[in-house]
Amino acid sequence: MTDALWYFGRGTGVVSLVLLSVVVALGIGARSGRTAFGLPRFAVNMLHRNAALLAVVLLAGHVVSLYFDPYAQLRFFDLVVPFVGQYRPFWLGLGTLAFDLMLALIATSLLRHRLGARTWRIVHWLAYLCWPIALLHGWQTGTDSSTWWLRTVLALCAALVVAAVAWRVTPSFARFPARAPRRVRILEEAR
């Protein structure tokens, strides 16, 4: 059972990070108001939301499985308070910090209608802080941190988000693209 928990914990952590990278890139793309991948804007937003939900479920699986894994030897305190763990405290603490930021993002997303769009958007900017912290955690924590396959996955995640950010800061990025002028026909002109 211990091996199963360890593999499940590692796998859910990696897949969660991949999904979070996709979520960040889609979130950046959704701000442009343009369609992405030939999908309408609402579909990009739904994909962003559903990928985020799946990432959160996998993140919960990651945390819970490693909590119950005797090899990881995590205490409940280690899961919510950063930088107090016994195993690589700084790098594990980054994971805890990213988890705490994720909890804040989840809570404010659930309360979005009560908080208002402006407050929610300000807190939602934590995603830009949460993602690189989670990436660093994945890079330096765990037994796979020095393997070629994990380094490749992390590099691809970083490349995706860096490409999205680079596109975001280009002059061609517009929050709301200019609309084509509408032609209004007056009933008399149609005759």
GROMACS .gro file of C-alpha atoms in nm:
model
  191
    1MET     CA    1   0.000   0.000   0.000
    2THR     CA    2   0.288   0.238   0.075
    3ASP     CA    3   0.422   0.214  -0.279
    4ALA     CA    4   0.076   0.283  -0.420
    5LEU     CA    5   0.039   0.596  -0.206
    6TRP     CA    6   0.385   0.716  -0.309
    7TYR     CA    7   0.323   0.665  -0.680
    8PHE     CA    8  -0.024   0.817  -0.655
    9GLY     CA    9   0.114   1.117  -0.467
   10ARG     CA   10   0.388   1.178  -0.722
   11GLY     CA   11   0.162   1.122  -1.022
   12THR     CA   12  -0.117   1.348  -0.900
   13GLY     CA   13   0.135   1.620  -0.819
   14VAL     CA   14   0.286   1.613  -1.168
   15VAL     CA   15  -0.047   1.599  -1.350
   16SER     CA   16  -0.186   1.874  -1.127
   17LEU     CA   17   0.109   2.098  -1.217
   18VAL     CA   18   0.059   2.028  -1.588
   19LEU     CA   19  -0.309   2.117  -1.556
   20LEU     CA   20  -0.229   2.431  -1.356
   21SER     CA   21   0.008   2.537  -1.632
   22VAL     CA   22  -0.270   2.492  -1.887
   23VAL     CA   23  -0.509   2.683  -1.659
   24VAL     CA   24  -0.269   2.977  -1.628
   25ALA     CA   25  -0.213   2.986  -2.005
   26LEU     CA   26  -0.588   2.967  -2.073
   27GLY     CA   27  -0.652   3.238  -1.815
   28ILE     CA   28  -0.404   3.466  -1.988
   29GLY     CA   29  -0.561   3.386  -2.324
   30ALA     CA   30  -0.914   3.442  -2.196
   31ARG     CA   31  -0.821   3.798  -2.099
   32SER     CA   32  -0.763   3.886  -2.463
   33GLY     CA   33  -1.126   3.848  -2.559
   34ARG     CA   34  -1.017   3.657  -2.868
   35THR     CA   35  -1.097   3.301  -2.948
   36ALA     CA   36  -0.832   3.039  -2.888
   37PHE     CA   37  -0.787   2.709  -3.070
   38GLY     CA   38  -1.090   2.792  -3.283
   39LEU     CA   39  -1.314   2.780  -2.975
   40PRO     CA   40  -1.559   3.053  -2.881
   41ARG     CA   41  -1.470   3.259  -2.574
   42PHE     CA   42  -1.723   3.083  -2.349
   43ALA     CA   43  -1.568   2.746  -2.437
   44VAL     CA   44  -1.219   2.871  -2.346
   45ASN     CA   45  -1.357   2.997  -2.014
   46MET     CA   46  -1.529   2.662  -1.949
   47LEU     CA   47  -1.210   2.473  -2.036
   48HIS     CA   48  -1.017   2.703  -1.801
   49ARG     CA   49  -1.265   2.643  -1.519
   50ASN     CA   50  -1.293   2.266  -1.568
   51ALA     CA   51  -0.917   2.218  -1.597
   52ALA     CA   52  -0.879   2.419  -1.275
   53LEU     CA   53  -1.134   2.201  -1.099
   54LEU     CA   54  -0.959   1.883  -1.212
   55ALA     CA   55  -0.622   2.027  -1.104
   56VAL     CA   56  -0.766   2.103  -0.760
   57VAL     CA   57  -0.903   1.749  -0.725
   58LEU     CA   58  -0.564   1.606  -0.822
   59LEU     CA   59  -0.388   1.848  -0.587
   60ALA     CA   60  -0.611   1.728  -0.303
   61GLY     CA   61  -0.520   1.369  -0.397
   62HIS     CA   62  -0.153   1.465  -0.397
   63VAL     CA   63  -0.168   1.619  -0.051
   64VAL     CA   64  -0.389   1.351   0.109
   65SER     CA   65  -0.194   1.057  -0.034
   66LEU     CA   66   0.139   1.198   0.082
   67TYR     CA   67  -0.008   1.275   0.424
   68PHE     CA   68  -0.100   0.908   0.469
   69ASP     CA   69   0.220   0.777   0.312
   70PRO     CA   70   0.457   0.668   0.591
   71TYR     CA   71   0.763   0.740   0.374
   72ALA     CA   72   0.677   1.110   0.337
   73GLN     CA   73   0.618   1.146   0.714
   74LEU     CA   74   0.411   1.461   0.681
   75ARG     CA   75   0.225   1.604   0.976
   76PHE     CA   76  -0.103   1.790   0.935
   77PHE     CA   77   0.082   2.103   1.044
   78ASP     CA   78   0.321   2.059   0.748
   79LEU     CA   79   0.026   2.069   0.506
   80VAL     CA   80  -0.096   2.415   0.608
   81VAL     CA   81   0.203   2.598   0.759
   82PRO     CA   82   0.488   2.658   0.514
   83PHE     CA   83   0.854   2.584   0.586
   84VAL     CA   84   0.811   2.370   0.901
   85GLY     CA   85   0.843   2.023   0.745
   86GLN     CA   86   1.126   1.788   0.822
   87TYR     CA   87   1.198   1.678   0.464
   88ARG     CA   88   1.356   1.955   0.254
   89PRO     CA   89   1.173   2.225   0.455
   90PHE     CA   90   1.221   2.508   0.206
   91TRP     CA   91   1.108   2.316  -0.100
   92LEU     CA   92   0.826   2.139   0.080
   93GLY     CA   93   0.731   2.478   0.226
   94LEU     CA   94   0.696   2.615  -0.124
   95GLY     CA   95   0.445   2.339  -0.197
   96THR     CA   96   0.256   2.422   0.122
   97LEU     CA   97   0.257   2.792   0.030
   98ALA     CA   98   0.128   2.713  -0.319
   99PHE     CA   99  -0.142   2.492  -0.161
  100ASP     CA  100  -0.244   2.775   0.074
  101LEU     CA  101  -0.261   3.021  -0.216
  102MET     CA  102  -0.469   2.767  -0.409
  103LEU     CA  103  -0.708   2.743  -0.114
  104ALA     CA  104  -0.747   3.122  -0.121
  105LEU     CA  105  -0.819   3.108  -0.495
  106ILE     CA  106  -1.077   2.834  -0.445
  107ALA     CA  107  -1.248   3.013  -0.156
  108THR     CA  108  -1.274   3.342  -0.341
  109SER     CA  109  -1.393   3.169  -0.658
  110LEU     CA  110  -1.670   2.999  -0.461
  111LEU     CA  111  -1.762   3.336  -0.309
  112ARG     CA  112  -1.716   3.534  -0.630
  113HIS     CA  113  -2.075   3.657  -0.647
  114ARG     CA  114  -2.064   3.779  -0.288
  115LEU     CA  115  -1.721   3.941  -0.311
  116GLY     CA  116  -1.777   4.123  -0.635
  117ALA     CA  117  -1.580   4.100  -0.956
  118ARG     CA  118  -1.314   4.354  -0.858
  119THR     CA  119  -1.221   4.187  -0.528
  120TRP     CA  120  -1.228   3.843  -0.687
  121ARG     CA  121  -1.001   3.959  -0.971
  122ILE     CA  122  -0.748   4.107  -0.727
  123VAL     CA  123  -0.729   3.781  -0.530
  124HIS     CA  124  -0.728   3.580  -0.853
  125TRP     CA  125  -0.396   3.745  -0.939
  126LEU     CA  126  -0.252   3.508  -0.676
  127ALA     CA  127  -0.253   3.246  -0.951
  128TYR     CA  128   0.044   3.428  -1.104
  129LEU     CA  129   0.227   3.380  -0.775
  130CYS     CA  130   0.098   3.029  -0.704
  131TRP     CA  131   0.211   2.875  -1.032
  132PRO     CA  132   0.587   2.949  -1.016
  133ILE     CA  133   0.594   2.850  -0.649
  134ALA     CA  134   0.433   2.517  -0.737
  135LEU     CA  135   0.678   2.473  -1.025
  136LEU     CA  136   0.976   2.528  -0.794
  137HIS     CA  137   0.827   2.284  -0.543
  138GLY     CA  138   0.797   2.018  -0.812
  139TRP     CA  139   1.149   2.090  -0.935
  140GLN     CA  140   1.320   2.033  -0.601
  141THR     CA  141   1.092   1.807  -0.393
  142GLY     CA  142   1.057   1.434  -0.413
  143THR     CA  143   1.258   1.143  -0.540
  144ASP     CA  144   1.196   1.226  -0.907
  145SER     CA  145   1.322   1.583  -0.891
  146SER     CA  146   1.644   1.502  -1.076
  147THR     CA  147   1.502   1.266  -1.341
  148TRP     CA  148   1.507   1.364  -1.709
  149TRP     CA  149   1.135   1.301  -1.759
  150LEU     CA  150   1.026   1.528  -1.473
  151ARG     CA  151   1.269   1.800  -1.580
  152THR     CA  152   1.122   1.774  -1.932
  153VAL     CA  153   0.764   1.803  -1.803
  154LEU     CA  154   0.859   2.101  -1.588
  155ALA     CA  155   1.040   2.267  -1.879
  156LEU     CA  156   0.735   2.221  -2.103
  157CYS     CA  157   0.508   2.366  -1.834
  158ALA     CA  158   0.739   2.664  -1.797
  159ALA     CA  159   0.761   2.712  -2.174
  160LEU     CA  160   0.382   2.712  -2.205
  161VAL     CA  161   0.331   2.976  -1.938
  162VAL     CA  162   0.627   3.187  -2.052
  163ALA     CA  163   0.490   3.182  -2.409
  164ALA     CA  164   0.147   3.291  -2.283
  165VAL     CA  165   0.300   3.570  -2.073
  166ALA     CA  166   0.519   3.681  -2.366
  167TRP     CA  167   0.210   3.699  -2.585
  168ARG     CA  168   0.030   3.889  -2.308
  169VAL     CA  169   0.294   4.163  -2.292
  170THR     CA  170   0.317   4.212  -2.668
  171PRO     CA  171   0.156   4.521  -2.819
  172SER     CA  172  -0.072   4.302  -3.031
  173PHE     CA  173  -0.247   4.173  -2.719
  174ALA     CA  174  -0.566   4.364  -2.661
  175ARG     CA  175  -0.796   4.306  -2.370
  176PHE     CA  176  -1.095   4.356  -2.591
  177PRO     CA  177  -1.015   4.352  -2.961
  178ALA     CA  178  -1.165   4.616  -3.185
  179ARG     CA  179  -1.496   4.510  -3.321
  180ALA     CA  180  -1.576   4.523  -3.686
  181PRO     CA  181  -1.797   4.819  -3.766
  182ARG     CA  182  -2.159   4.721  -3.784
  183ARG     CA  183  -2.367   4.811  -4.078
  184VAL     CA  184  -2.710   4.922  -3.980
  185ARG     CA  185  -2.962   4.917  -4.252
  186ILE     CA  186  -3.230   5.171  -4.237
  187LEU     CA  187  -3.559   5.045  -4.362
  188GLU     CA  188  -3.572   5.314  -4.628
  189GLU     CA  189  -3.229   5.223  -4.768
  190ALA     CA  190  -3.337   4.865  -4.815
  191ARG     CA  191  -3.615   4.966  -5.052
   0.00000   0.00000   0.00000
